[in-house]
Amino acid sequence: MPDIDCVQIPFATQPEARPRTAPRPCFTGRMSSNPTVTVELASSADATALAEVAAVTFPLACPPDAGAADIAAFVADVLSPQRFADYLADPTRTVLAAVADGRIVGYSLLVAAEPNDPDVAAAVTPRPVTELSKLYVLPGHHGHGVAAALMAASLDRARVAAHAGVWLGVNQQNQRAQRFYAKHGFQVVGTKTFLVGAQLHSDFVMQRTF
């Protein structure tokens, strides 16, 4: 359920973004018009900072009927520092970090693999295809082009891999995120479910072809 600034629910307060221990090479691609933000390839040293950003931003992307316990279980299971370390070590996954003043303020996670959900595989037409699994920005950095910069770099990453398109899932109640994705060339092509804790949510499947 990748997302941007969306339906907000009171769940967690925004932490001060963690400084990075060292800058990473910037991904060569189209960046934000805001010169203070860059999009960089994340490294294993960023796992904790990415998990801290994820723990704040994922709850804000959930629909109002999502239970706090289910959200907390998802964050612990899928968005922990160890899980980010696993993602960063996985050759099929790429994590891009949006960095402002040396601190991670957003991220995206790409998966270069065939969709394993049969509903998604049937709905998505381009092959090979990249999944935009996650795209989140800290609330204090909404409206400054950070999400657009992450999207541009994510799409460029898929192009560099010679993939024919990108797909994502977005909660059906999250109209703001759907408008953001449509603005960047994505179209609804199907539906799927998404499990948060013990609660099943309904997503739209959206794709963009190159």
Short mmCIF file of C-alpha atoms in Angstrom, two decimals:
data_model
loop_
_atom_site.label_atom_id
_atom_site.label_comp_id
_atom_site.label_asym_id
_atom_site.label_seq_id
_atom_site.Cartn_x
_atom_site.Cartn_y
_atom_site.Cartn_z
CA MET A 1 0.00 0.00 0.00
CA PRO A 2 2.50 2.62 -1.10
CA ASP A 3 1.39 6.16 -0.44
CA ILE A 4 2.00 9.85 0.00
CA ASP A 5 0.41 12.37 2.34
CA CYS A 6 -3.09 11.03 2.74
CA VAL A 7 -5.80 10.31 5.27
CA GLN A 8 -4.14 11.14 8.59
CA ILE A 9 -5.06 9.44 11.84
CA PRO A 10 -3.63 10.21 15.29
CA PHE A 11 -1.22 7.34 15.83
CA ALA A 12 2.33 8.61 16.20
CA THR A 13 4.16 11.87 16.36
CA GLN A 14 6.77 12.80 13.82
CA PRO A 15 10.33 12.11 15.02
CA GLU A 16 13.21 14.35 14.21
CA ALA A 17 14.76 12.82 11.11
CA ARG A 18 17.95 10.91 11.88
CA PRO A 19 21.19 12.32 10.43
CA ARG A 20 22.92 10.04 7.97
CA THR A 21 26.39 8.82 8.88
CA ALA A 22 27.71 9.53 5.38
CA PRO A 23 26.24 10.72 2.08
CA ARG A 24 25.53 8.14 -0.59
CA PRO A 25 25.91 8.70 -4.34
CA CYS A 26 22.83 10.38 -5.78
CA PHE A 27 20.80 8.35 -8.24
CA THR A 28 21.17 9.83 -11.69
CA GLY A 29 17.69 10.90 -12.68
CA ARG A 30 15.17 13.72 -12.57
CA MET A 31 15.07 15.24 -9.13
CA SER A 32 12.84 17.73 -7.35
CA SER A 33 12.94 21.38 -8.34
CA ASN A 34 13.68 21.95 -4.64
CA PRO A 35 17.51 22.12 -4.54
CA THR A 36 17.61 21.14 -0.85
CA VAL A 37 16.27 17.62 -1.52
CA THR A 38 18.13 14.80 -3.24
CA VAL A 39 17.12 11.21 -3.91
CA GLU A 40 19.88 8.74 -3.16
CA LEU A 41 20.41 5.00 -3.11
CA ALA A 42 20.01 3.86 0.49
CA SER A 43 22.60 1.62 2.12
CA SER A 44 22.62 -0.83 5.01
CA ALA A 45 23.67 2.04 7.30
CA ASP A 46 20.28 3.65 6.65
CA ALA A 47 18.13 0.74 7.90
CA THR A 48 17.27 2.28 11.29
CA ALA A 49 16.55 5.74 9.89
CA LEU A 50 14.32 4.26 7.18
CA ALA A 51 12.42 2.22 9.79
CA GLU A 52 11.86 5.34 11.89
CA VAL A 53 10.42 7.19 8.88
CA ALA A 54 8.27 4.16 8.01
CA ALA A 55 6.89 3.89 11.56
CA VAL A 56 5.52 7.43 11.30
CA THR A 57 4.39 7.53 7.68
CA PHE A 58 2.69 4.15 7.28
CA PRO A 59 -0.06 4.87 9.85
CA LEU A 60 -0.85 8.13 8.06
CA ALA A 61 -1.50 6.18 4.86
CA CYS A 62 -4.01 3.82 6.45
CA PRO A 63 -7.78 4.34 6.16
CA PRO A 64 -9.66 5.63 9.21
CA ASP A 65 -11.08 2.20 10.03
CA ALA A 66 -7.65 0.58 10.35
CA GLY A 67 -7.09 -0.62 13.89
CA ALA A 68 -4.12 0.74 15.87
CA ALA A 69 -3.12 -2.76 16.98
CA ASP A 70 -3.16 -4.03 13.40
CA ILE A 71 -1.09 -1.07 12.23
CA ALA A 72 1.43 -1.59 15.03
CA ALA A 73 1.70 -5.29 14.16
CA PHE A 74 2.35 -4.46 10.49
CA VAL A 75 5.01 -1.91 11.38
CA ALA A 76 6.75 -4.38 13.69
CA ASP A 77 6.59 -7.21 11.17
CA VAL A 78 7.26 -5.44 7.87
CA LEU A 79 8.90 -2.08 8.66
CA SER A 80 11.41 -2.85 11.40
CA PRO A 81 15.13 -1.99 11.11
CA GLN A 82 15.88 -5.67 10.53
CA ARG A 83 13.35 -5.89 7.72
CA PHE A 84 14.85 -2.82 6.05
CA ALA A 85 18.28 -4.41 6.40
CA ASP A 86 16.83 -7.46 4.62
CA TYR A 87 15.33 -5.29 1.86
CA LEU A 88 18.64 -3.48 1.37
CA ALA A 89 20.49 -6.80 1.04
CA ASP A 90 17.98 -8.24 -1.45
CA PRO A 91 19.23 -7.88 -5.06
CA THR A 92 15.64 -7.73 -6.38
CA ARG A 93 14.82 -4.70 -4.20
CA THR A 94 15.97 -1.09 -4.35
CA VAL A 95 15.43 1.47 -1.60
CA LEU A 96 15.70 5.14 -2.54
CA ALA A 97 16.03 7.74 0.22
CA ALA A 98 14.90 11.37 -0.03
CA VAL A 99 17.48 13.38 1.87
CA ALA A 100 17.19 16.97 3.12
CA ASP A 101 19.98 18.59 5.14
CA GLY A 102 21.64 15.21 5.59
CA ARG A 103 18.53 13.52 6.99
CA ILE A 104 16.19 10.96 5.45
CA VAL A 105 12.72 12.51 5.09
CA GLY A 106 11.12 9.96 2.76
CA TYR A 107 11.79 6.78 0.85
CA SER A 108 10.56 4.45 -1.87
CA LEU A 109 10.99 0.71 -2.19
CA LEU A 110 11.04 -1.00 -5.60
CA VAL A 111 10.75 -4.71 -6.33
CA ALA A 112 12.06 -5.98 -9.66
CA ALA A 113 10.17 -9.26 -9.85
CA GLU A 114 7.11 -10.89 -11.35
CA PRO A 115 3.97 -10.13 -9.26
CA ASN A 116 3.30 -13.06 -6.93
CA ASP A 117 -0.38 -12.18 -6.41
CA PRO A 118 -2.37 -13.88 -9.20
CA ASP A 119 -4.90 -11.01 -9.30
CA VAL A 120 -2.08 -8.52 -9.83
CA ALA A 121 -0.31 -10.73 -12.37
CA ALA A 122 -3.54 -10.96 -14.39
CA ALA A 123 -4.25 -7.22 -14.22
CA VAL A 124 -0.79 -5.81 -14.90
CA THR A 125 0.21 -5.97 -18.57
CA PRO A 126 3.82 -4.73 -19.00
CA ARG A 127 6.64 -7.27 -18.71
CA PRO A 128 9.16 -7.17 -17.23
CA VAL A 129 7.65 -4.95 -14.57
CA THR A 130 8.75 -3.20 -11.38
CA GLU A 131 6.54 -2.92 -8.30
CA LEU A 132 6.54 0.41 -6.49
CA SER A 133 5.96 -1.24 -3.13
CA LYS A 134 6.32 1.82 -0.91
CA LEU A 135 6.59 5.60 -1.27
CA TYR A 136 6.33 7.69 1.89
CA VAL A 137 7.33 11.19 3.02
CA LEU A 138 7.44 12.59 6.56
CA PRO A 139 4.49 14.95 7.22
CA GLY A 140 6.68 18.00 7.74
CA HIS A 141 8.00 17.66 4.19
CA HIS A 142 4.69 17.33 2.36
CA GLY A 143 4.09 19.88 -0.36
CA HIS A 144 7.78 20.48 -1.11
CA GLY A 145 8.23 18.19 -4.12
CA VAL A 146 9.74 15.31 -2.13
CA ALA A 147 7.15 12.73 -3.20
CA ALA A 148 7.46 13.86 -6.83
CA ALA A 149 11.25 13.53 -6.63
CA LEU A 150 10.95 10.01 -5.24
CA MET A 151 8.46 9.09 -7.94
CA ALA A 152 10.69 10.47 -10.71
CA ALA A 153 13.73 8.62 -9.42
CA SER A 154 11.72 5.42 -8.95
CA LEU A 155 10.41 5.52 -12.52
CA ASP A 156 13.90 6.22 -13.82
CA ARG A 157 15.23 3.25 -11.89
CA ALA A 158 12.70 0.98 -13.62
CA ARG A 159 13.61 2.45 -17.02
CA VAL A 160 17.33 1.89 -16.41
CA ALA A 161 16.50 -1.76 -15.63
CA ALA A 162 14.82 -1.92 -19.07
CA HIS A 163 11.46 -2.74 -17.51
CA ALA A 164 8.34 -2.03 -19.53
CA GLY A 165 6.39 -0.42 -16.71
CA VAL A 166 5.66 0.00 -13.00
CA TRP A 167 2.71 -1.14 -10.90
CA LEU A 168 1.51 -0.35 -7.37
CA GLY A 169 -1.35 -0.96 -4.99
CA VAL A 170 -3.20 1.90 -3.28
CA ASN A 171 -6.02 1.77 -0.74
CA GLN A 172 -9.37 2.33 -2.41
CA GLN A 173 -10.29 4.98 0.17
CA ASN A 174 -7.15 7.02 -0.44
CA GLN A 175 -8.30 9.34 -3.19
CA ARG A 176 -5.52 11.85 -2.60
CA ALA A 177 -2.86 9.23 -3.28
CA GLN A 178 -4.78 8.01 -6.31
CA ARG A 179 -4.74 11.53 -7.74
CA PHE A 180 -1.00 11.77 -7.13
CA TYR A 181 -0.36 8.51 -8.98
CA ALA A 182 -2.68 9.49 -11.82
CA LYS A 183 -0.76 12.74 -12.17
CA HIS A 184 2.35 10.64 -12.73
CA GLY A 185 0.79 8.51 -15.45
CA PHE A 186 -0.68 5.59 -13.51
CA GLN A 187 -4.07 4.09 -14.39
CA VAL A 188 -6.32 1.71 -12.44
CA VAL A 189 -6.20 -1.75 -14.01
CA GLY A 190 -7.55 -4.02 -11.27
CA THR A 191 -8.04 -4.69 -7.57
CA LYS A 192 -6.35 -6.71 -4.86
CA THR A 193 -6.40 -7.15 -1.08
CA PHE A 194 -3.77 -6.01 1.40
CA LEU A 195 -3.34 -7.45 4.90
CA VAL A 196 -2.52 -5.09 7.77
CA GLY A 197 -2.17 -7.14 10.93
CA ALA A 198 -5.33 -9.25 10.94
CA GLN A 199 -7.38 -6.73 8.93
CA LEU A 200 -7.91 -7.15 5.18
CA HIS A 201 -8.07 -3.96 3.09
CA SER A 202 -9.12 -3.37 -0.51
CA ASP A 203 -6.62 -1.81 -2.92
CA PHE A 204 -6.71 -0.61 -6.49
CA VAL A 205 -3.95 -1.92 -8.72
CA MET A 206 -2.47 0.88 -10.84
CA GLN A 207 0.13 0.65 -13.59
CA ARG A 208 2.21 2.92 -15.76
CA THR A 209 3.74 1.72 -19.00
CA PHE A 210 6.82 3.22 -20.65
#
